[in-house]
Coordinates of C-alpha atoms (C1' of nucleotides) in Angstrom, one line a residue:
Chain A
X14 CA 9.8 21.5 10.5
X15 CA 9.1 25.2 11.3
X16 CA 5.9 26.7 12.3
X17 CA 3.5 28.1 9.6
X18 CA 4.0 31.7 10.5
X19 CA 7.4 33.2 9.4
X20 CA 7.1 35.3 12.6
X21 CA 9.5 38.2 12.2
X22 CA 12.1 39.0 14.8
X23 CA 13.4 35.5 14.5
X24 CA 16.9 34.4 13.8
X25 CA 18.1 32.3 10.9
X26 CA 17.7 32.5 7.2
X27 CA 14.2 33.7 6.4
X28 CA 12.1 30.9 4.8
X29 CA 11.1 31.3 1.2
X30 CA 8.8 28.3 1.3
X31 CA 6.1 27.3 3.7
X32 CA 4.1 24.2 4.3
X33 CA 1.0 25.9 3.2
X34 CA 2.6 26.9 -0.1
X35 CA 3.7 23.3 -0.6
X36 CA 0.2 22.0 0.0
X37 CA -1.2 24.6 -2.4
X38 CA 1.2 23.6 -5.1
X39 CA 0.3 20.0 -4.5
X40 CA -3.4 20.6 -5.0
X41 CA -2.7 22.7 -8.1
X42 CA -0.6 19.9 -9.5
X43 CA -3.2 17.2 -8.7
X44 CA -6.0 19.3 -10.3
X45 CA -4.0 20.0 -13.4
X46 CA -2.1 16.8 -14.1
X47 CA -3.7 14.2 -11.9
X48 CA -2.5 12.7 -8.7
X49 CA -0.3 10.1 -10.4
X50 CA 2.0 13.0 -11.4
X51 CA 2.4 14.2 -7.8
X52 CA 6.1 13.4 -7.3
X53 CA 8.4 15.2 -5.0
X54 CA 10.5 16.5 -7.9
X55 CA 7.5 17.8 -9.8
X56 CA 6.0 19.2 -6.7
X57 CA 9.2 21.1 -5.9
X58 CA 9.2 22.5 -9.4
X59 CA 5.6 23.6 -9.0
X60 CA 6.4 25.2 -5.7
X61 CA 9.5 26.9 -7.1
X62 CA 12.0 25.2 -4.9
X63 CA 14.6 22.4 -5.1
X64 CA 13.4 18.9 -4.4
X65 CA 15.4 18.6 -1.3
X66 CA 14.0 21.8 0.2
X67 CA 10.6 20.1 0.6
X68 CA 12.1 17.8 3.2
X69 CA 12.5 20.8 5.5
X70 CA 8.7 21.3 5.6
X71 CA 7.5 17.7 5.3
X72 CA 9.0 14.5 6.8
X73 CA 8.6 12.4 3.7
X74 CA 6.1 11.7 0.9
X75 CA 3.7 9.8 3.2
X76 CA 3.7 12.7 5.6
X77 CA 2.8 15.0 2.7
X78 CA 0.0 12.7 1.5
X79 CA -1.4 12.4 5.1
X80 CA -1.5 16.2 5.4
X81 CA -3.2 16.5 2.0
X82 CA -5.8 14.0 3.2
X83 CA -6.4 15.9 6.4
X84 CA -6.5 19.1 4.4
X85 CA -9.3 17.5 2.4
X86 CA -11.1 16.0 5.3
X87 CA -11.3 19.4 6.9
X88 CA -13.2 20.7 3.9
X89 CA -15.8 17.9 4.0
X90 CA -18.9 19.3 5.5
X91 CA -19.9 17.6 8.7
X92 CA -23.3 16.1 8.2
X93 CA -26.0 16.2 10.8
X94 CA -26.1 12.8 12.5
X95 CA -29.3 11.0 13.5
X96 CA -30.3 10.8 17.1
X97 CA -30.8 7.0 17.3
X98 CA -27.4 5.8 18.5
X99 CA -27.2 2.8 16.1
X100 CA -28.2 4.9 13.1
X101 CA -25.6 7.4 14.3
X102 CA -22.9 4.8 14.1
X103 CA -23.9 3.8 10.6
X104 CA -24.0 7.4 9.5
X105 CA -20.6 8.2 10.9
X106 CA -19.0 5.1 9.4
X107 CA -20.6 5.9 6.1
X108 CA -19.2 9.4 6.2
X109 CA -15.7 7.9 6.8
X110 CA -16.2 5.6 3.9
X111 CA -17.5 8.2 1.5
X112 CA -14.8 10.7 2.3
X113 CA -12.1 8.2 1.6
X114 CA -13.6 6.5 -1.4
X115 CA -13.3 9.8 -3.3
X116 CA -9.5 9.5 -3.1
X117 CA -8.0 7.2 -5.6
X118 CA -4.5 7.5 -4.2
X119 CA -5.8 6.6 -0.8
X120 CA -4.1 3.3 -0.9
X121 CA -0.7 4.8 -0.3
X122 CA -1.8 6.7 2.8
X123 CA -4.5 4.8 4.5
X124 CA -2.5 2.1 6.2
X125 CA -0.5 4.9 8.0
X126 CA -2.4 5.7 11.1
X127 CA -5.0 4.3 13.5
X128 CA -7.4 6.9 12.3
X129 CA -7.4 10.0 10.2
X130 CA -6.1 13.4 11.3
X131 CA -7.7 16.0 13.6
X132 CA -10.2 17.0 11.1
X133 CA -11.9 13.6 11.1
X134 CA -11.8 12.8 14.7
X135 CA -15.4 13.7 15.1
X136 CA -16.3 10.5 13.1
X137 CA -14.4 8.4 15.6
X138 CA -16.1 10.2 18.4
X139 CA -19.5 9.7 16.9
X140 CA -19.0 6.0 16.6
X141 CA -17.7 5.6 20.1
X142 CA -20.5 7.7 21.4
X143 CA -23.1 5.7 19.6
X144 CA -21.7 2.5 20.9
X145 CA -21.7 3.7 24.5
X146 CA -25.3 5.0 24.1
X147 CA -26.2 1.5 22.9
X148 CA -24.9 0.1 26.2
X149 CA -21.3 -0.7 25.4
X150 CA -18.5 -0.3 27.8
X151 CA -15.7 2.1 26.6
X152 CA -13.6 -0.9 25.7
X153 CA -16.3 -2.5 23.7
X154 CA -17.0 0.9 22.0
X155 CA -13.4 1.3 20.9
X156 CA -13.3 -2.3 19.8
X157 CA -16.5 -1.7 17.8
X158 CA -15.0 1.4 16.2
X159 CA -11.8 -0.5 15.3
X160 CA -13.7 -3.3 13.7
X161 CA -15.7 -1.0 11.6
X162 CA -12.6 0.9 10.7
X163 CA -11.0 -2.3 9.5
X164 CA -14.0 -3.2 7.4
X165 CA -14.1 0.3 5.9
X166 CA -10.4 0.6 5.2
X167 CA -10.3 -2.9 3.8
X168 CA -13.2 -2.3 1.5
X169 CA -11.7 0.9 0.2
X170 CA -8.2 -0.5 -0.1
X171 CA -9.2 -3.6 -1.9
X172 CA -11.5 -1.9 -4.2
X173 CA -9.1 0.9 -5.0
X174 CA -6.3 -1.6 -5.6
X175 CA -8.5 -3.7 -7.9
X176 CA -9.5 -0.6 -9.8
X177 CA -5.9 0.5 -10.2
X178 CA -4.8 -2.9 -11.4
X179 CA -7.6 -3.0 -13.9
X180 CA -6.7 0.4 -15.2
X181 CA -3.0 -0.6 -15.6
X182 CA -4.0 -3.8 -17.3
X183 CA -6.3 -2.0 -19.7
X184 CA -3.6 0.5 -20.5
X185 CA -1.1 -2.3 -21.1
X186 CA -3.5 -4.3 -23.3
X187 CA -4.5 -1.2 -25.1
X188 CA -0.9 -0.2 -25.8
X189 CA 0.1 -3.6 -27.3
X190 CA -1.8 -4.5 -30.4
X191 CA -5.5 -5.0 -31.1
X192 CA -6.7 -1.4 -31.2
X193 CA -10.0 -1.1 -32.9
X194 CA -10.0 -4.8 -33.6
X195 CA -12.8 -6.9 -32.3
X196 CA -13.6 -10.6 -32.0
X197 CA -10.1 -11.3 -31.0
X198 CA -11.1 -12.5 -27.6
X199 CA -14.3 -14.2 -28.7
X200 CA -17.5 -12.8 -27.4
X201 CA -15.9 -12.0 -24.0
X202 CA -15.0 -8.5 -25.2
X203 CA -18.4 -7.8 -26.7
X204 CA -20.2 -8.8 -23.5
X205 CA -18.2 -6.3 -21.4
X206 CA -15.7 -8.8 -20.0
X207 CA -12.0 -8.3 -20.3
X208 CA -9.5 -11.0 -21.3
X209 CA -8.6 -11.0 -17.6
X210 CA -12.1 -11.7 -16.5
X211 CA -12.1 -14.6 -18.9
X212 CA -8.9 -16.0 -17.5
X213 CA -10.4 -15.8 -14.0
X214 CA -13.5 -17.5 -15.2
X215 CA -11.4 -20.4 -16.6
X216 CA -9.4 -20.6 -13.4
X217 CA -12.5 -20.9 -11.3
X218 CA -14.3 -23.3 -13.6
X219 CA -11.3 -25.6 -13.6
X220 CA -10.6 -25.3 -9.9
X221 CA -12.5 -28.5 -8.9
X222 CA -14.2 -26.5 -6.2
X223 CA -18.0 -27.0 -6.7
X224 CA -19.4 -23.6 -5.6
X225 CA -16.7 -21.5 -7.3
X226 CA -17.0 -23.5 -10.5
X227 CA -20.7 -23.0 -10.5
X228 CA -20.3 -19.3 -10.0
X229 CA -17.5 -18.8 -12.5
X230 CA -19.6 -17.2 -15.2
X231 CA -21.2 -14.8 -12.8
X232 CA -18.0 -14.0 -10.9
X233 CA -17.0 -10.7 -12.5
X234 CA -20.4 -9.3 -11.9
X235 CA -20.6 -10.6 -8.3
X236 CA -17.3 -9.3 -7.1
X237 CA -18.0 -5.7 -8.4
X238 CA -21.3 -5.4 -6.5
X239 CA -21.4 -2.4 -4.2
X240 CA -22.4 -3.9 -0.8
X241 CA -20.7 -1.6 1.7
X242 CA -23.9 -0.3 3.3
X243 CA -25.5 -3.7 3.8
X244 CA -22.3 -5.1 5.2
X245 CA -21.9 -2.2 7.5
X246 CA -25.4 -2.6 8.9
X247 CA -24.9 -6.3 9.4
X248 CA -21.6 -5.7 11.1
X249 CA -23.1 -3.1 13.5
X250 CA -26.0 -5.4 14.3
X251 CA -23.6 -8.2 15.0
X252 CA -21.2 -6.2 17.1
X253 CA -23.9 -4.6 19.2
X254 CA -25.7 -7.9 19.9
X255 CA -22.4 -9.6 20.8
X256 CA -21.6 -6.7 23.2
X257 CA -25.0 -7.1 24.8
X258 CA -24.4 -10.8 25.1
X259 CA -21.1 -10.2 26.8
X260 CA -22.6 -7.8 29.2
X261 CA -25.3 -10.3 30.1
X262 CA -22.6 -12.9 30.7
X263 CA -20.6 -10.6 32.9
X264 CA -23.6 -9.9 35.1
X265 CA -25.3 -13.2 35.3
X266 CA -24.9 -16.8 34.3
X267 CA -22.0 -17.6 31.9
X268 CA -24.3 -18.6 29.1
X269 CA -23.0 -18.8 25.5
X270 CA -24.8 -16.2 23.4
X271 CA -24.4 -18.1 20.2
X272 CA -27.7 -19.4 18.9
X273 CA -26.2 -22.5 17.2
Chain B
X24 CA 7.2 -15.0 -19.9
X25 CA 8.2 -18.5 -20.9
X26 CA 7.1 -21.8 -19.4
X27 CA 8.9 -23.3 -16.5
X28 CA 10.3 -26.2 -18.6
X29 CA 13.2 -25.3 -20.9
X30 CA 11.8 -28.0 -23.1
X31 CA 14.5 -28.9 -25.6
X32 CA 14.1 -28.9 -29.3
X33 CA 13.0 -25.3 -29.1
X34 CA 14.3 -22.4 -31.0
X35 CA 15.9 -19.2 -29.6
X36 CA 18.7 -18.6 -27.1
X37 CA 18.5 -21.2 -24.3
X38 CA 17.4 -19.7 -21.0
X39 CA 19.9 -19.5 -18.2
X40 CA 17.4 -18.3 -15.6
X41 CA 14.0 -19.7 -14.7
X42 CA 11.1 -18.4 -12.8
X43 CA 11.6 -21.2 -10.2
X44 CA 15.2 -20.2 -9.7
X45 CA 14.2 -16.6 -9.2
X46 CA 11.7 -17.6 -6.6
X47 CA 14.3 -19.7 -4.9
X48 CA 16.7 -16.9 -4.8
X49 CA 14.0 -14.6 -3.4
X50 CA 13.3 -17.0 -0.5
X51 CA 17.0 -17.3 0.2
X52 CA 17.4 -13.5 0.2
X53 CA 14.4 -13.1 2.5
X54 CA 15.6 -15.8 4.9
X55 CA 19.1 -14.4 5.0
X56 CA 18.7 -10.6 4.9
X57 CA 15.0 -9.9 5.7
X58 CA 12.3 -9.0 3.3
X59 CA 13.1 -5.3 3.4
X60 CA 16.2 -6.2 1.4
X61 CA 14.3 -7.9 -1.3
X62 CA 14.9 -5.5 -4.2
X63 CA 15.0 -6.3 -7.8
X64 CA 18.7 -5.5 -8.1
X65 CA 19.7 -7.5 -5.0
X66 CA 17.5 -10.4 -6.2
X67 CA 19.2 -10.3 -9.6
X68 CA 22.6 -10.5 -7.9
X69 CA 21.4 -13.4 -5.8
X70 CA 20.1 -15.2 -8.8
X71 CA 23.3 -14.5 -10.8
X72 CA 21.7 -12.4 -13.5
X73 CA 21.4 -8.8 -14.6
X74 CA 18.5 -6.8 -13.0
X75 CA 16.8 -6.4 -16.3
X76 CA 16.8 -10.1 -17.0
X77 CA 14.3 -10.6 -14.2
X78 CA 11.7 -8.8 -16.2
X79 CA 11.6 -11.6 -18.7
X80 CA 10.4 -14.0 -16.1
X81 CA 8.3 -11.7 -14.0
X82 CA 6.0 -8.9 -15.1
X83 CA 7.1 -6.5 -12.3
X84 CA 7.8 -6.5 -8.6
X85 CA 4.2 -6.8 -7.6
X86 CA 3.9 -9.9 -9.8
X87 CA 6.9 -11.4 -8.1
X88 CA 5.5 -10.7 -4.6
X89 CA 2.2 -12.2 -5.6
X90 CA 3.9 -15.3 -6.8
X91 CA 5.9 -15.5 -3.6
X92 CA 2.6 -15.2 -1.6
X93 CA 1.0 -18.0 -3.6
X94 CA 4.1 -20.1 -3.2
X95 CA 3.8 -19.6 0.5
X96 CA 0.1 -20.3 0.6
X97 CA 0.6 -23.6 -1.1
X98 CA 2.8 -24.7 1.7
X99 CA 0.3 -23.8 4.4
X100 CA -1.3 -27.0 5.6
X101 CA -5.0 -27.1 4.9
X102 CA -6.7 -27.6 8.2
X103 CA -9.7 -29.8 8.8
X104 CA -12.8 -27.7 8.8
X105 CA -15.7 -28.1 11.3
X106 CA -18.9 -29.6 10.0
X107 CA -21.2 -26.9 11.3
X108 CA -21.5 -24.4 8.4
X109 CA -21.2 -21.3 10.5
X110 CA -18.2 -22.6 12.3
X111 CA -16.7 -23.5 9.0
X112 CA -17.0 -20.0 7.8
X113 CA -15.2 -18.7 10.9
X114 CA -12.5 -21.3 10.6
X115 CA -11.8 -20.6 6.9
X116 CA -11.7 -16.9 7.5
X117 CA -9.4 -17.4 10.4
X118 CA -7.1 -19.5 8.2
X119 CA -7.0 -16.7 5.7
X120 CA -6.2 -14.2 8.4
X121 CA -3.5 -16.2 10.1
X122 CA -1.7 -17.1 6.8
X123 CA -1.6 -13.5 5.8
X124 CA -0.7 -12.1 9.2
X125 CA 2.5 -14.0 9.1
X126 CA 3.7 -11.8 6.2
X127 CA 4.9 -8.4 7.3
X128 CA 5.4 -7.3 3.7
X129 CA 1.8 -8.3 2.9
X130 CA 0.8 -4.6 2.6
X131 CA 2.5 -4.2 -0.8
X132 CA 0.6 -7.2 -2.3
X133 CA -2.7 -7.6 -0.6
X134 CA -4.6 -4.9 -2.4
X135 CA -3.8 -6.6 -5.7
X136 CA -6.5 -9.1 -6.3
X137 CA -10.0 -10.0 -5.3
X138 CA -8.6 -13.1 -3.6
X139 CA -5.4 -14.9 -3.3
X140 CA -3.9 -17.3 -5.9
X141 CA -4.9 -20.8 -6.8
X142 CA -3.4 -22.3 -3.6
X143 CA -5.8 -20.4 -1.4
X144 CA -9.0 -20.8 -3.4
X145 CA -10.2 -23.5 -1.0
X146 CA -10.6 -20.9 1.7
X147 CA -13.0 -18.9 -0.6
X148 CA -14.8 -22.0 -1.5
X149 CA -15.2 -23.0 2.2
X150 CA -16.7 -19.7 3.1
X151 CA -19.1 -19.6 0.1
X152 CA -20.1 -23.2 0.9
X153 CA -20.7 -22.5 4.5
X154 CA -22.9 -19.5 3.6
X155 CA -24.9 -21.5 1.2
X156 CA -25.4 -24.3 3.7
X157 CA -26.7 -21.6 6.1
X158 CA -29.4 -20.8 3.6
X159 CA -27.8 -18.0 1.7
X160 CA -28.4 -17.5 -2.0
X161 CA -25.2 -17.7 -4.2
X162 CA -25.3 -13.9 -4.4
X163 CA -25.6 -13.5 -0.7
X164 CA -22.8 -16.1 -0.2
X165 CA -20.4 -14.2 -2.4
X166 CA -21.4 -10.9 -0.7
X167 CA -20.7 -12.5 2.6
X168 CA -17.3 -13.8 1.5
X169 CA -16.4 -10.3 0.2
X170 CA -17.5 -8.6 3.4
X171 CA -15.4 -10.9 5.4
X172 CA -12.5 -10.5 3.1
X173 CA -12.7 -6.7 3.4
X174 CA -12.7 -7.0 7.2
X175 CA -9.8 -9.4 7.2
X176 CA -7.7 -7.5 4.7
X177 CA -8.4 -4.3 6.5
X178 CA -7.4 -5.7 9.8
X179 CA -4.1 -7.0 8.4
X180 CA -3.3 -4.0 6.3
X181 CA -4.0 -1.4 9.0
X182 CA -2.2 -3.4 11.7
X183 CA 0.8 -4.2 9.5
X184 CA 1.0 -0.5 8.5
X185 CA 0.8 0.7 12.0
X186 CA 3.5 -1.7 13.1
X187 CA 5.7 -0.6 10.2
X188 CA 5.3 3.0 11.1
X189 CA 6.1 2.3 14.7
X190 CA 9.2 0.5 13.7
X191 CA 10.4 3.3 11.5
X192 CA 9.6 5.8 14.2
X193 CA 11.5 4.0 16.8
X194 CA 14.5 3.6 14.5
X195 CA 14.4 7.3 13.7
X196 CA 14.1 8.3 17.4
X197 CA 16.7 5.8 18.4
X198 CA 19.2 7.2 15.8
X199 CA 18.8 10.8 16.8
X200 CA 19.9 11.4 20.4
X201 CA 18.8 10.1 23.7
X202 CA 20.3 6.6 23.6
X203 CA 20.4 5.0 27.0
X204 CA 19.1 8.2 28.5
X205 CA 15.9 8.1 30.5
X206 CA 13.4 10.5 31.9
X207 CA 13.7 12.7 28.9
X208 CA 10.0 12.1 28.0
X209 CA 8.7 12.1 31.5
X210 CA 7.2 8.9 32.8
X211 CA 5.8 8.1 29.4
X212 CA 8.9 6.1 28.4
X213 CA 9.2 4.2 31.6
X214 CA 5.5 3.1 31.4
X215 CA 6.1 1.6 28.0
X216 CA 4.6 4.6 26.1
X217 CA 6.5 6.2 23.3
X218 CA 6.7 9.9 22.7
X219 CA 4.3 9.3 19.8
X220 CA 1.8 7.7 22.1
X221 CA 2.1 10.8 24.3
X222 CA 1.5 13.1 21.5
X223 CA -1.6 11.2 20.5
X224 CA -2.8 11.3 24.1
X225 CA -2.5 15.1 24.1
X226 CA -4.2 15.4 20.8
X227 CA -7.2 13.3 22.0
X228 CA -7.3 15.0 25.4
X229 CA -7.4 18.4 23.8
X230 CA -9.8 17.6 21.0
X231 CA -12.9 18.8 22.8
X232 CA -14.6 15.5 22.0
X233 CA -15.9 14.0 25.3
X234 CA -15.5 10.3 24.8
X235 CA -12.2 10.5 23.1
X236 CA -10.9 12.9 25.7
X237 CA -12.0 10.5 28.5
X238 CA -10.2 7.6 26.8
X239 CA -7.0 9.5 25.9
X240 CA -5.0 7.8 28.6
X241 CA -6.1 4.3 27.8
X242 CA -5.9 4.8 24.0
X243 CA -2.6 3.2 23.2
X244 CA -3.6 0.1 25.0
X245 CA -7.1 0.0 23.6
X246 CA -6.1 0.3 19.9
X247 CA -3.5 -2.5 20.1
X248 CA -6.0 -5.1 21.4
X249 CA -6.2 -8.2 19.3
X250 CA -9.9 -8.5 18.6
X251 CA -10.1 -10.1 15.2
X252 CA -11.8 -13.3 16.3
X253 CA -14.5 -11.6 18.2
X254 CA -15.1 -9.1 15.4
X255 CA -15.2 -12.0 12.9
X256 CA -17.9 -13.9 14.9
X257 CA -20.0 -10.8 15.3
X258 CA -19.7 -10.1 11.6
X259 CA -20.7 -13.6 10.6
X260 CA -23.7 -13.5 12.9
X261 CA -24.8 -10.2 11.6
X262 CA -24.4 -11.1 7.9
X263 CA -26.2 -14.4 8.3
X264 CA -29.1 -13.0 10.2
X265 CA -29.4 -10.2 7.7
X266 CA -29.4 -12.7 4.9
X267 CA -32.2 -14.7 6.6
X268 CA -34.1 -11.5 7.1
X269 CA -33.8 -10.6 3.4
X270 CA -35.0 -14.1 2.4
X271 CA -38.0 -13.7 4.7
X272 CA -38.8 -10.4 3.1
X273 CA -38.5 -11.8 -0.4
X274 CA -40.9 -14.6 0.4
X275 CA -43.5 -12.9 2.6
X276 CA -44.4 -9.5 4.0
X277 CA -41.9 -6.7 3.5
X278 CA -41.1 -6.4 7.2
X279 CA -38.0 -4.6 8.3
X280 CA -35.7 -7.1 10.1
X281 CA -34.0 -4.4 12.2
X282 CA -34.9 -4.8 15.9
X283 CA -34.7 -1.1 16.7
Chain C
dG28 C1' 31.6 46.4 10.4
dA29 C1' 33.3 41.6 12.2
dG30 C1' 32.3 37.5 13.8
dA31 C1' 29.2 33.8 16.1
dC32 C1' 24.8 31.6 15.7
dT33 C1' 20.7 29.8 13.6
dT34 C1' 17.7 28.5 10.1
dT35 C1' 16.7 27.6 5.3
dC36 C1' 18.0 26.1 1.0
dC37 C1' 20.1 23.2 -2.5
dG38 C1' 23.7 20.3 -5.4
dA39 C1' 25.5 15.8 -5.4
dA40 C1' 24.8 11.4 -4.9
dC41 C1' 22.7 6.7 -3.6
dG42 C1' 19.7 2.8 -4.5
dC43 C1' 15.4 2.0 -6.3
dG44 C1' 11.8 0.0 -10.2
dT45 C1' 11.5 0.0 -14.8
dT46 C1' 11.9 0.7 -20.2
dC47 C1' 14.3 0.2 -24.5
dG48 C1' 17.1 -1.3 -27.9
dA49 C1' 20.8 -3.9 -29.1
dA50 C1' 23.8 -7.9 -28.4
dA51 C1' 24.2 -12.9 -27.7
dA52 C1' 23.2 -17.7 -28.5
dG53 C1' 20.8 -21.1 -30.0
dT54 C1' 17.7 -23.8 -34.1
dA55 C1' 15.9 -24.3 -38.9
dA56 C1' 16.2 -23.8 -43.8
dC57 C1' 19.1 -23.7 -47.7
Chain D
dG9 C1' 28.8 -22.3 -44.0
dT10 C1' 25.5 -18.8 -44.5
dT11 C1' 21.3 -16.7 -43.7
dA12 C1' 16.9 -16.1 -41.3
dC13 C1' 14.4 -16.3 -37.3
dT14 C1' 13.5 -16.7 -32.3
dT15 C1' 14.3 -16.2 -27.6
dT16 C1' 17.1 -14.7 -23.8
dT17 C1' 20.3 -11.6 -21.7
dC18 C1' 22.0 -7.2 -20.5
dG19 C1' 24.0 -2.2 -20.6
dA20 C1' 22.4 2.4 -20.7
dA21 C1' 19.3 5.4 -19.1
dC22 C1' 15.1 7.7 -16.9
dG23 C1' 12.6 9.4 -13.1
dC24 C1' 11.8 8.4 -8.6
dG25 C1' 12.2 9.1 -3.0
dT26 C1' 15.6 10.3 0.0
dT27 C1' 20.2 11.5 2.7
dC28 C1' 24.1 14.4 3.5
dG29 C1' 27.1 18.1 3.8
dG30 C1' 27.8 22.5 3.0
dA31 C1' 26.4 27.2 1.0
dA32 C1' 23.3 31.1 1.7
dA33 C1' 21.0 34.6 4.3
dG34 C1' 19.3 36.4 7.9
dT35 C1' 19.7 38.2 13.4
dC36 C1' 22.3 39.1 17.6
dT37 C1' 26.5 40.5 20.1
dC38 C1' 30.6 43.0 20.4

DNA sequence: GAGACTTTCCGAACGCGTTCGAAAAGTAAC
DNA sequence: GTTACTTTTCGAACGCGTTCGGAAAGTCTC
């Protein structure tokens, strides 16, 4: 894993490939053929090197993807954050969410680290800062950041995973049979529901669980709602008020802050 | 994908392998060699079949893992849930979390579906029911469930991913060089910090971000804290009070429920 | 120039998940 | 028994990520 600069006057065989060139080739490949085609072998061909050569500049595929993500995060313009500390937390978390949600292949990378690369540290800082300004201790502030990160990462991972499955399913169903045909699945297809949605509906309806049965028809619509912002605000409210409660308890009487 | 019963009197070549046998073999393999060794080829050998034969009983590896997870969830004893609706939500979400956290290889499966298989639907039902009993509309209840699911899945995925990376890193560092040696990394090693922790510390300390710099030393300890239960309670509190606020707004004056 | 040393590059190979098409092994109809 | 049909099984092969050992291509020292 050599430095980026070939820096003359050095010993050893002069490098013909650099990390920067590899990243460039990766972006080119993604833009041209889509990220699903980004394999080590294809990337090597695009970069004009043998596949195994890549491993001298990149630890493994995950490392490459992580660097690509950081590369991307560095290009995201840093928004101006509101002054109100709570709003600042919300804005920074939203920035995290929106940067990541634009990456369909995020799933393979996101579980890697505690947070993103250097280029995105300012989001972490902003959240911690906002929490401290709201009266949190440093420990509470980091816990708050982590909780928000879990929520954010989970939302993105689950939704991206669901979308990917759906795409695969549709490709599969499209490949085998009924192309152009209609009415094969009843009115499910004509109302925008897939055969899979219908099977889920049946599963819920026959589960014997009262609430889920009652919601079976509406389920496909309910689970695709976009509720990240609302959930985020609720979470921030809850976390801050719990932190305030804990601070009160630490100072004064050990009263339970839950309002039963 | 034939039914589980070979059901005599049927036409076609009689099956020599069943889905149940495959799942059995998978559990045997996991118990004996660890889940990392669960590959389709090894599993086929364990089940006494050719690798390609598996694909007649299982769509693909993800499908297999999903079935294993459901198999496992069915064995988890269903706990008695508290009567108080809010506590019921917390208990059901905790049950979700704890069942999944026991699976290290959860990462490869979890992003698959909106929720788990049939065997775990009761957890979803319990959360929705608790939310409705707290005064939520059905839509709000499902939104609440989904928010909690995102938080739960994110916590597990991120933590499992971090743990996996750490294990790989340690194996890598253990393989190459300094075995049994000490003092190579300064006092970092002797104080329980890895070389990686130290590099993170340096990154934070030199980031120019005031709060993260100040927390650099404590960072490894802060990010490994187990805070799921506290975060969960805070989230439930926040979600329910926001739902109540929305209900108030829908009925009466459009007052902003945020307490500034 | 000859050799040591260092760094980069790459061909061969492994095990992986998965697809495809043909072979095998039954039942049903004649 | 022969033929048709159906279902299961499997060998061959593809592209994948990755490891390993050595070849290539420079600099530095005599």
